[in-house]
Coordinates of C-alpha atoms (C1' of nucleotides) in Angstrom, one line a residue:
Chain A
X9 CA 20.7 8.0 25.5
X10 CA 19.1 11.6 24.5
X11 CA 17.1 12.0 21.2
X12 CA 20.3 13.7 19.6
X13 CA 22.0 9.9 20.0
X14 CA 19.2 7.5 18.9
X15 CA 19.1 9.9 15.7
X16 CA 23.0 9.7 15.4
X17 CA 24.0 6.2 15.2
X18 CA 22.2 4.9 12.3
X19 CA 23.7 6.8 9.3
X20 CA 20.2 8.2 8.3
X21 CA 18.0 10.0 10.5
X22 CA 16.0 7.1 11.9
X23 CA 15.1 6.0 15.6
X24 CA 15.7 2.8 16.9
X25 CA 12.1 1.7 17.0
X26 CA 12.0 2.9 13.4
X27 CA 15.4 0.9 12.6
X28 CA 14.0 -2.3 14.5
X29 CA 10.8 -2.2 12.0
X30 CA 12.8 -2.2 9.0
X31 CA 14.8 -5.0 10.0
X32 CA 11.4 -7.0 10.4
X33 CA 10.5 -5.3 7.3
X34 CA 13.3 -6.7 5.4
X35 CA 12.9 -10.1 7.4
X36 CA 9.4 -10.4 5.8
X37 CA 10.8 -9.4 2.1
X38 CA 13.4 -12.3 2.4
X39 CA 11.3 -14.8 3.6
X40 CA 8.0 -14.3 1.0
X41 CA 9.4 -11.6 -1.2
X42 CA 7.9 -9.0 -2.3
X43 CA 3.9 -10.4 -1.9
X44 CA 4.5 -10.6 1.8
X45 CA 5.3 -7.3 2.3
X46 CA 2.0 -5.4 3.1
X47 CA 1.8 -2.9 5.3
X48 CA -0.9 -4.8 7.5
X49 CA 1.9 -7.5 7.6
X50 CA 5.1 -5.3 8.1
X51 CA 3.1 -3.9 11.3
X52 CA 2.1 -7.4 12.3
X53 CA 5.4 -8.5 12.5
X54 CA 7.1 -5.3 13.8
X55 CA 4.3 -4.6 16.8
X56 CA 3.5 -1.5 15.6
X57 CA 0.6 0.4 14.3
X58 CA -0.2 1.2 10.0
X59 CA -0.3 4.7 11.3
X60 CA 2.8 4.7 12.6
X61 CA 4.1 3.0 9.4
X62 CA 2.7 6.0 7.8
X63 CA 3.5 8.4 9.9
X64 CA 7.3 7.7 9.4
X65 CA 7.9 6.2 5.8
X66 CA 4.7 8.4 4.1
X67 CA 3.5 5.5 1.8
X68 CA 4.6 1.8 0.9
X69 CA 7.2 3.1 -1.4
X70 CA 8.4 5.9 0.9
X71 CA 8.6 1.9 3.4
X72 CA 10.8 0.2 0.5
X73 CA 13.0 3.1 -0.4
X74 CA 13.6 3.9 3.9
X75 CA 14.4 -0.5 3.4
X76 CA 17.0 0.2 0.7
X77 CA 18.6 3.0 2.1
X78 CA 18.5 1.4 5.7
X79 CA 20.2 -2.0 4.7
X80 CA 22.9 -0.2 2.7
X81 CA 23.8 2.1 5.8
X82 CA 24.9 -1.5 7.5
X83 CA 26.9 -2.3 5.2
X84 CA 30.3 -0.1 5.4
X85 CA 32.8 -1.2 2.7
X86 CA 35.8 -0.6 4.8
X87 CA 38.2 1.0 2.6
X88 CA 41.6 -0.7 2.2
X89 CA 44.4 0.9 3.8
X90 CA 46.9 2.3 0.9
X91 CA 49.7 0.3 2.0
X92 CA 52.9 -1.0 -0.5
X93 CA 52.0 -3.4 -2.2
X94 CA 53.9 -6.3 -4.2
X95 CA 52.4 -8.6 -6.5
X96 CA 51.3 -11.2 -4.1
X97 CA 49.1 -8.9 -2.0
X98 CA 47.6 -7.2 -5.0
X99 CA 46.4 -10.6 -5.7
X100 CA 45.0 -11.6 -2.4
X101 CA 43.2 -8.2 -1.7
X102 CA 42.0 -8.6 -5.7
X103 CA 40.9 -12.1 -4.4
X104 CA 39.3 -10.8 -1.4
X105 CA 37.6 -8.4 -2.9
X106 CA 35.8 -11.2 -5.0
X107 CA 35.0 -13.3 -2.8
X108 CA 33.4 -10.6 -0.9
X109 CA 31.9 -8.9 -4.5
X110 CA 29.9 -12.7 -4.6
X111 CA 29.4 -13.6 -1.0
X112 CA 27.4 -9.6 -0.9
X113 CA 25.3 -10.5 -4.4
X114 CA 24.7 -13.8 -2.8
X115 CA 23.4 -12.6 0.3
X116 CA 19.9 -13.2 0.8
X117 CA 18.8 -9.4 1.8
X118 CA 20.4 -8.7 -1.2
X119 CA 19.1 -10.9 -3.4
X120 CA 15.4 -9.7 -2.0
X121 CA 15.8 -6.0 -2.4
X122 CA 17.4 -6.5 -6.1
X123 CA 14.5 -8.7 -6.8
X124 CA 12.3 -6.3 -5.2
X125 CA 13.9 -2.8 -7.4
X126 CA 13.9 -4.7 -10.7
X127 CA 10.1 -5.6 -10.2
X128 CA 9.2 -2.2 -9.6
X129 CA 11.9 -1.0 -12.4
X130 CA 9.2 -0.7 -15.2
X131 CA 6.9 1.9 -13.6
X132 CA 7.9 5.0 -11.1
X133 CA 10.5 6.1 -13.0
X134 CA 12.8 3.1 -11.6
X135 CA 13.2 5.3 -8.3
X136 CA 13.9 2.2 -6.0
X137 CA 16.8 0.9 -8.9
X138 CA 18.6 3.8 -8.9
X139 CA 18.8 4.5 -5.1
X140 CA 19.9 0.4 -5.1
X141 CA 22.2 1.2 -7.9
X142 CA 23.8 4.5 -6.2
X143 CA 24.0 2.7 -2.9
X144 CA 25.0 -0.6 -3.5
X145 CA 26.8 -0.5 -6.4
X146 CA 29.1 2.9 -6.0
X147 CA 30.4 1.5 -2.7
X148 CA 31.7 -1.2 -3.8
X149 CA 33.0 0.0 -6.9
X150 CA 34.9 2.2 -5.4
X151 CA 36.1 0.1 -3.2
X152 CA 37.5 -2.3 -6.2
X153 CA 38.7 1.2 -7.6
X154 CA 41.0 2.0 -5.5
X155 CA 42.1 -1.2 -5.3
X156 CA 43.0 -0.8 -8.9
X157 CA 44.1 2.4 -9.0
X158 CA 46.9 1.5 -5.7
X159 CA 47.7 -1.5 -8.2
X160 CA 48.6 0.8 -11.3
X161 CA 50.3 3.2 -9.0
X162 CA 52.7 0.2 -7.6
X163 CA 53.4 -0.5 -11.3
X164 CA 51.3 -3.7 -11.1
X165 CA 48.8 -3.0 -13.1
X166 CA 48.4 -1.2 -16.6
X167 CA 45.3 0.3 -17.7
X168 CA 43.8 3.4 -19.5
X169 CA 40.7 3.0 -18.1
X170 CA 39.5 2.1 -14.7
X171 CA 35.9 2.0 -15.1
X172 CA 36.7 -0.8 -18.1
X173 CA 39.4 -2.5 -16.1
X174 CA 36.4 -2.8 -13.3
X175 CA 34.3 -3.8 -15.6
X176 CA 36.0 -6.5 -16.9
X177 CA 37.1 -7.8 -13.2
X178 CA 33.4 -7.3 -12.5
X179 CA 32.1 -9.8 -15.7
X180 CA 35.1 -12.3 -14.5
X181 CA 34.0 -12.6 -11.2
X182 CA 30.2 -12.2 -11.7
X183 CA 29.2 -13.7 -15.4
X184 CA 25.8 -14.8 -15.4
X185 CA 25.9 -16.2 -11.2
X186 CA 24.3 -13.2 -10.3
X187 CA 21.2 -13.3 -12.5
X188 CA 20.8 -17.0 -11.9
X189 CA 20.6 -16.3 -8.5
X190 CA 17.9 -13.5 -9.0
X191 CA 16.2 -16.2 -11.0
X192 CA 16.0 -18.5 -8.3
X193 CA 18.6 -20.8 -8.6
X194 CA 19.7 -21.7 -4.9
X195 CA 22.1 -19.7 -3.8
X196 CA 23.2 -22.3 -1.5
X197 CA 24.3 -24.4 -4.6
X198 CA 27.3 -22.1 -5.4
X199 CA 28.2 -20.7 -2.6
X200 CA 31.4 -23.5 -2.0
X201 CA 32.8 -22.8 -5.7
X202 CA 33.1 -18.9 -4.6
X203 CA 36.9 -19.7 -3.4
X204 CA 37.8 -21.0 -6.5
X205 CA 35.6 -18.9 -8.8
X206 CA 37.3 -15.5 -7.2
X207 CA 40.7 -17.2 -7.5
X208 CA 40.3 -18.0 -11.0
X209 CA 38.7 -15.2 -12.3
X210 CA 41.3 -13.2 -10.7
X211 CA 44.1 -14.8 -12.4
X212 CA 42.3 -14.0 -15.9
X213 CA 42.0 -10.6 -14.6
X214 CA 46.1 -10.6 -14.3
X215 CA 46.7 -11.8 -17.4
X216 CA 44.8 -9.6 -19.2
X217 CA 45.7 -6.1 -16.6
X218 CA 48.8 -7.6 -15.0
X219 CA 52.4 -6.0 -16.4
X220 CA 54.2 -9.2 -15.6
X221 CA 53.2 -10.8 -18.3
Chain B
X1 CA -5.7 -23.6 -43.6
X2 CA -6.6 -26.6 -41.6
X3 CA -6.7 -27.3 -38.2
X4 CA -3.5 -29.5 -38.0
X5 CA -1.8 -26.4 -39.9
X6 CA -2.8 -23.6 -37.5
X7 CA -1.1 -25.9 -34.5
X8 CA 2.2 -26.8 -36.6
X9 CA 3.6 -23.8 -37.7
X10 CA 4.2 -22.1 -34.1
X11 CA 6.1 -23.9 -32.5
X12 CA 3.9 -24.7 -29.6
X13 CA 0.6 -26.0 -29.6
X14 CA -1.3 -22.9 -29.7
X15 CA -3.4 -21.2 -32.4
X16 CA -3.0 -17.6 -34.6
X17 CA -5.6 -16.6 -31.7
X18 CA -4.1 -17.3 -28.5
X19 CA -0.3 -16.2 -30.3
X20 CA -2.5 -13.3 -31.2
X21 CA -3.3 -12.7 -27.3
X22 CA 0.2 -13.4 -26.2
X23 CA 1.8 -10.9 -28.2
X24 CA -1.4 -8.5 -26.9
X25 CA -0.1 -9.3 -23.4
X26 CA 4.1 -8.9 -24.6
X27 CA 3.0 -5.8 -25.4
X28 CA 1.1 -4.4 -21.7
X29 CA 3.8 -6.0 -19.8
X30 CA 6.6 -3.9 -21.8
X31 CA 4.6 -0.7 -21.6
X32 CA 3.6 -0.8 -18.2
X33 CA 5.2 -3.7 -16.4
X34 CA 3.5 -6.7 -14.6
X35 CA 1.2 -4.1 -12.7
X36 CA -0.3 -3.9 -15.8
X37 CA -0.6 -6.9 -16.7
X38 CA -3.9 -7.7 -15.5
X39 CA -6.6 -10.8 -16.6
X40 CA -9.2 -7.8 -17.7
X41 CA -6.8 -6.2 -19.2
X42 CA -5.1 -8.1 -21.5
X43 CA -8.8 -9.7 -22.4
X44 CA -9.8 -5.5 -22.8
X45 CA -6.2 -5.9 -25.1
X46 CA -6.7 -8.6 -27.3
X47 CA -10.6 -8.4 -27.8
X48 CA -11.2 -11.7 -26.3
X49 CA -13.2 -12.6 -23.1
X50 CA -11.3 -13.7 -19.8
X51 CA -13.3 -16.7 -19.8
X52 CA -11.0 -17.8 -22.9
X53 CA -8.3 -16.7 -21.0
X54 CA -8.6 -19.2 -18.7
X55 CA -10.0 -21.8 -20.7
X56 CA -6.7 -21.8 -23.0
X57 CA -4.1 -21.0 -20.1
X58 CA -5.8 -22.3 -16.9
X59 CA -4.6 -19.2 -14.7
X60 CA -2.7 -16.4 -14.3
X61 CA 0.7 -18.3 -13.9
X62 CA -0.1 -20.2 -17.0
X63 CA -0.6 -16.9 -18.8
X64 CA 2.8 -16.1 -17.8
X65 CA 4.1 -19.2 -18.5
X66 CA 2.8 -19.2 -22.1
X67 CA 4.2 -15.6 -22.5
X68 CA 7.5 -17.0 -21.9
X69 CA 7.5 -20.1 -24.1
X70 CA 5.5 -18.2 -26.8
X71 CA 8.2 -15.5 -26.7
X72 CA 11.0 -18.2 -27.0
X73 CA 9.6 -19.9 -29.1
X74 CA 10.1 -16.7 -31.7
X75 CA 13.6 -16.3 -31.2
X76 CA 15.4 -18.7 -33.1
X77 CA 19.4 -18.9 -32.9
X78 CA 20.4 -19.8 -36.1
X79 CA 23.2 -22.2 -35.7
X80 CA 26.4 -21.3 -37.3
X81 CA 27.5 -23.4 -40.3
X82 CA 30.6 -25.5 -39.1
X83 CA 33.4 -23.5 -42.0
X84 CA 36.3 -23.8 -41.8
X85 CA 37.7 -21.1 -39.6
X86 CA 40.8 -18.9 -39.2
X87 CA 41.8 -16.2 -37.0
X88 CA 40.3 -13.5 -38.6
X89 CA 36.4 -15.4 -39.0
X90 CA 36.4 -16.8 -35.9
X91 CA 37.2 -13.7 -34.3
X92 CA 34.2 -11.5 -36.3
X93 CA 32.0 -14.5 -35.3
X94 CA 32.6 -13.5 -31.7
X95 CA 32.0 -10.1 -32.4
X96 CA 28.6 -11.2 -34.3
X97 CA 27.7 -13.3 -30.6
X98 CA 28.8 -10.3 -28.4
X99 CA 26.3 -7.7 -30.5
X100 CA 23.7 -10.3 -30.8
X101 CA 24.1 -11.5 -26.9
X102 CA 24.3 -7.2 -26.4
X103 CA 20.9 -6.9 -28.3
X104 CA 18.7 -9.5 -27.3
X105 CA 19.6 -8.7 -23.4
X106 CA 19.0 -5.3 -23.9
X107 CA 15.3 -6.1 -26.3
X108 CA 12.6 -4.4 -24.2
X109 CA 10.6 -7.7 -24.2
X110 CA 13.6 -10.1 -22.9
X111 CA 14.1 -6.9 -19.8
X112 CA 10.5 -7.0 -19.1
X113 CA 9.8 -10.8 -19.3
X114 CA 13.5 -10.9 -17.1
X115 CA 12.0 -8.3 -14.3
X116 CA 9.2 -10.2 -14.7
X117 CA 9.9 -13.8 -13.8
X118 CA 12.9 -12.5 -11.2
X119 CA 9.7 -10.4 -9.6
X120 CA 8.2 -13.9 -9.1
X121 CA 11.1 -15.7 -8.3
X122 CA 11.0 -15.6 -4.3
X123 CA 7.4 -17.5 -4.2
X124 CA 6.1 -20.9 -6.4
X125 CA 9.8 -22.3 -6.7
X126 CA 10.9 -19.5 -9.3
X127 CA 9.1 -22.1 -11.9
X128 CA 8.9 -19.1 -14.8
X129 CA 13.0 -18.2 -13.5
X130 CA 13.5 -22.1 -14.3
X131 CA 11.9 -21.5 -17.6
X132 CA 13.5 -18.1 -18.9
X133 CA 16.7 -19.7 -17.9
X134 CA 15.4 -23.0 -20.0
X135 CA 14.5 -21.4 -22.8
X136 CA 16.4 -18.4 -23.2
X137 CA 19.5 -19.1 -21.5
X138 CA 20.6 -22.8 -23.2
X139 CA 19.5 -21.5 -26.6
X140 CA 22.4 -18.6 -26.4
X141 CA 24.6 -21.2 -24.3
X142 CA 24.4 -23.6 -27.1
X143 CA 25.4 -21.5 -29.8
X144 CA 28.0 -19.8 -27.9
X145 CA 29.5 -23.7 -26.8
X146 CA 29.5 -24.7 -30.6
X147 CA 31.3 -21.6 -31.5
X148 CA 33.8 -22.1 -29.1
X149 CA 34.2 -25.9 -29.9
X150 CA 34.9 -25.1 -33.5
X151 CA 37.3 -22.5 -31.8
X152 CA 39.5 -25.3 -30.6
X153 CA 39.5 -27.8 -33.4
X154 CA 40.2 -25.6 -35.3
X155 CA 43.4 -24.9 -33.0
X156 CA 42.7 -21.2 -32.8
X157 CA 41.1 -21.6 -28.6
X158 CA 42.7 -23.5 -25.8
X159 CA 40.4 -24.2 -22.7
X160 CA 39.6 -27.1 -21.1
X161 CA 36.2 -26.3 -19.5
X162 CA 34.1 -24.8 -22.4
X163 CA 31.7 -24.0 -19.7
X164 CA 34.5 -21.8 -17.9
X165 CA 35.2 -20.5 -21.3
X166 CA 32.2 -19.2 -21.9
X167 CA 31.8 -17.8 -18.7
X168 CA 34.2 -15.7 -19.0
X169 CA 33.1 -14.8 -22.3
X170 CA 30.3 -13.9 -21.1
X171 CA 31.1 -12.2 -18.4
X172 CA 33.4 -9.9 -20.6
X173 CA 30.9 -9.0 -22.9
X174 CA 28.1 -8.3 -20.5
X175 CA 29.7 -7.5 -17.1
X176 CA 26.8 -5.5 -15.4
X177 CA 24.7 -3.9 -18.0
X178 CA 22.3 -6.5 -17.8
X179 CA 21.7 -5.7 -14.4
X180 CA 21.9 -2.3 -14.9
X181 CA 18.8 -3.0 -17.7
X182 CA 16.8 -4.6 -15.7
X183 CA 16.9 -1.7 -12.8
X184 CA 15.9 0.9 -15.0
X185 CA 18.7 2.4 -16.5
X186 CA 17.6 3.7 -19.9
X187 CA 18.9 1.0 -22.4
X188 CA 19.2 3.5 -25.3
X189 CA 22.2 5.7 -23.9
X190 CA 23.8 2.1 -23.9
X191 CA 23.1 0.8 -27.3
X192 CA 25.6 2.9 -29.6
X193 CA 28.3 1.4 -27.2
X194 CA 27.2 -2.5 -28.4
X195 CA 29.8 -2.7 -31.1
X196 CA 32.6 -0.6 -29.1
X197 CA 32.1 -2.8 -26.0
X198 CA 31.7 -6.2 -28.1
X199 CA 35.1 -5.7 -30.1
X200 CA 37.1 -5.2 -26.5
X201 CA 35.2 -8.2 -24.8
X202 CA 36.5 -10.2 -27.8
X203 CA 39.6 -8.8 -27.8
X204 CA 40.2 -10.0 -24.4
X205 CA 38.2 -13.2 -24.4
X206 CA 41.2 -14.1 -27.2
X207 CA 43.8 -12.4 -24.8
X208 CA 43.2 -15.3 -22.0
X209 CA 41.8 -18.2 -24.6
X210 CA 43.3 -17.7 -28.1
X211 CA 46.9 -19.3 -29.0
X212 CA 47.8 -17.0 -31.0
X213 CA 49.7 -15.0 -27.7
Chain C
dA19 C1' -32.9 -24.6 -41.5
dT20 C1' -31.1 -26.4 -37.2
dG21 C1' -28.4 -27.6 -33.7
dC22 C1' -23.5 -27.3 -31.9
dC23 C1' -19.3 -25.1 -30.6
dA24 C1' -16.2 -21.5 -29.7
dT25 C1' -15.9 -17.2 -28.2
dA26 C1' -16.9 -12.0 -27.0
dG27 C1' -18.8 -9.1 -23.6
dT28 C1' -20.4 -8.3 -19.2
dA29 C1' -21.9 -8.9 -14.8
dC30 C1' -20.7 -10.8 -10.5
dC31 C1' -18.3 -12.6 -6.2
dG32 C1' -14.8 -13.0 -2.7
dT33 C1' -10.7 -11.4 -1.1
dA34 C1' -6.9 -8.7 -0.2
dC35 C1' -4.5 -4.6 -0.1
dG36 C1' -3.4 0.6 0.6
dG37 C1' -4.6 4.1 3.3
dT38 C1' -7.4 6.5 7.1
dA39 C1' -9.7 7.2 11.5
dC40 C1' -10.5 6.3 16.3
dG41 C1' -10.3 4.5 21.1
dG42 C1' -7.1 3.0 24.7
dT43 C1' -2.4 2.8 26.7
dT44 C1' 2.1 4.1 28.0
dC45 C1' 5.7 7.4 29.0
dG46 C1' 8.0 11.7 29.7
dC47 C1' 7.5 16.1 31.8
dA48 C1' 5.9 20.0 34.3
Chain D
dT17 C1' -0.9 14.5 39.8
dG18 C1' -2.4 16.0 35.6
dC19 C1' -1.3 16.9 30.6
dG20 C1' 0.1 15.9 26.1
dA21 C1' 2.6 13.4 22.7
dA22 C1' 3.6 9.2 20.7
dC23 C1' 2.0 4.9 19.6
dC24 C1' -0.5 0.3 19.5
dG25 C1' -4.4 -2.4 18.0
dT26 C1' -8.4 -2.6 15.4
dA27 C1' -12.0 -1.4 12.8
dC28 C1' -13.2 0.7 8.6
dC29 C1' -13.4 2.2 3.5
dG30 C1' -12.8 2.2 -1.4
dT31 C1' -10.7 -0.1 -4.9
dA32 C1' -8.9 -3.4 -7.8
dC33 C1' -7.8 -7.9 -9.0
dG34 C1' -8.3 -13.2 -9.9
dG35 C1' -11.6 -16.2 -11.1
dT36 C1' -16.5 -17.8 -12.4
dA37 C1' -21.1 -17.7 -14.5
dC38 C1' -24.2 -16.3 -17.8
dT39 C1' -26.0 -14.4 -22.2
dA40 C1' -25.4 -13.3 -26.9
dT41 C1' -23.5 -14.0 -31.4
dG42 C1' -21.3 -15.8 -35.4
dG43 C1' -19.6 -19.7 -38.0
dC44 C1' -19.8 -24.5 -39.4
dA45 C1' -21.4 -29.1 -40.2
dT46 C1' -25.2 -32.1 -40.9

DNA sequence: ATGCCATAGTACCGTACGGTACGGTTCGCA
DNA sequence: TGCGAACCGTACCGTACGGTACTATGGCAT
């Protein structure tokens, strides 16, 4: 493996070594939030030097944005395939695609790094937030865009708007789970009532967008 | 003013001095975030000395703690007078929730004391997320549940979870902004779209729970 | 007047963190 | 084999914060 490869593979123009330090990086986030992550720390945990830290990330926030933009390179949204679609598999991808929305707020890396942009949202101009937001949030609305947009499009769906039709799927889905969560209530807790949550919320989201009814 | 006055009329047991302090340190933490929000500098804030400071809230946590309660304990949900209601009232009551739900979520105080306990939510058991969600949370819940109970005896709602009902009600109303708040996004290009964006939530919240359809 | 209590102001201490500098080691390369 | 770059580990520095101690001052009751 050349230098040309090890920069390739990882969506942003990091090395392996630099990838592996993030993932401890992130590790220690998780586990003692945002307290735990020093730089003395980060090193401790990843074997490597402060220097190097700073060598590659410039300071501690230049560390937390490389975090935020390294954890949403892993995770590719894979668009859906714009097949025909009837009303039963509108409904199942619809369902899928919360159960994923709630299983990916849920996650703990997730819940860290949101916890992590929203204590840092007051000063810095909310830097860290907005990368979060344009990262996170984009890819997966466009995911559940598209998803809307085949629906309409099949004749399944009938809406002016997209961004409010998301939005309202979004609040039906979501409510107030994922601030609890970012609160501190246990994740763990919810996590078996996602099935039926996604389900229901989905059929609200058909009667209101649906053109059966 | 006596002594037994100056502890009644707040609410909690604290004097016009310490509610004096508090709203001192309200104010650093919504202009410059929990960074700010230092022992020394809330003292340099409120003219007081930090040994009071830790004489009335025993440490830092307590401080923040107080904050919280002392912040709750100023906004009062005025319960709504069980009238007699009919389509049209019950729906501009749900409006009047959705604006005032909009409002206080978007207060700079409720987003900083927000990023502030979800900041401190990984370490100490998330005790101040456990208390925002306490004290803020089941205040807006309970109005919002009588609302809706009134809804259905007065055979204008149908639901049989009122805490599904309200979910979704919720969720309607508020989809993502919240978040979107607490990560920096500037909460005055959202305000002139309160009433806009409360009238649709409404509109649909009756879509899925009303009998008139 | 006098003693008591609460509190402001300040000085102080220990610690922990961000950031820098330096010696020693490994590895690729000529 | 020798050289240089990258890097690890550690030591170091300045600063800032949480928390404590001490003095001074003003009010209040006896």
């Amino acid at each position: 493996m050349n230098a040309a490869m090890k920069e390739a593979n990882a969506g942003e123009g990091l090395t392996e070594r630099q990838r592996a330090v993030l993932e401890q990086a992130l590790r220690l986030l998780v586990d003692g939030g945002e307290k735990a992550l020093t730089t003395a720390g980060v090193a401790r945990a990843a074997n490597c030097s402060k220097e190097s830290l700073y060598k590659w990330f410039g300071d501690r926030d230049g560390l937390l944005s490389a975090m935020i933009a390294f954890q949403a390179s892993k995770v590719r949204t894979l668009d859906v395939t714009a097949e025909t679609l009837d009303g039963a598999s509108l409904g199942a991808h619809l369902v899928a695609f919360a159960k994923d929305l709630l299983e990916v707020l849920a996650g703990d890396v997730s819940l860290a790094l949101n916890r992590l942009a929203i204590g840092q949202a007051s000063r810095e101009g909310s830097k860290l937030g907005h990368l979060l937001q344009e990262r996170g949030r984009r890819q997966i609305g466009r995911r559940a865009g598209a998803l809307l947009e085949a629906g309409r499009k099949a004749g399944l769906l009938a809406f002016e708007d997209a961004e409010e039709a998301y939005g309202a799927l979004y609040g039906l889905v979501v409510s107030d789970w994922h601030l609890r969560m970012l609160l501190g209530e246990a994740p763990g807790d919810m996590k078996k009532d996602f099935s039926r949550r996604a389900e229901g919320a989905v059929a609200a989201f058909l009667t209101l967008y649906g053109t059966k009814g």
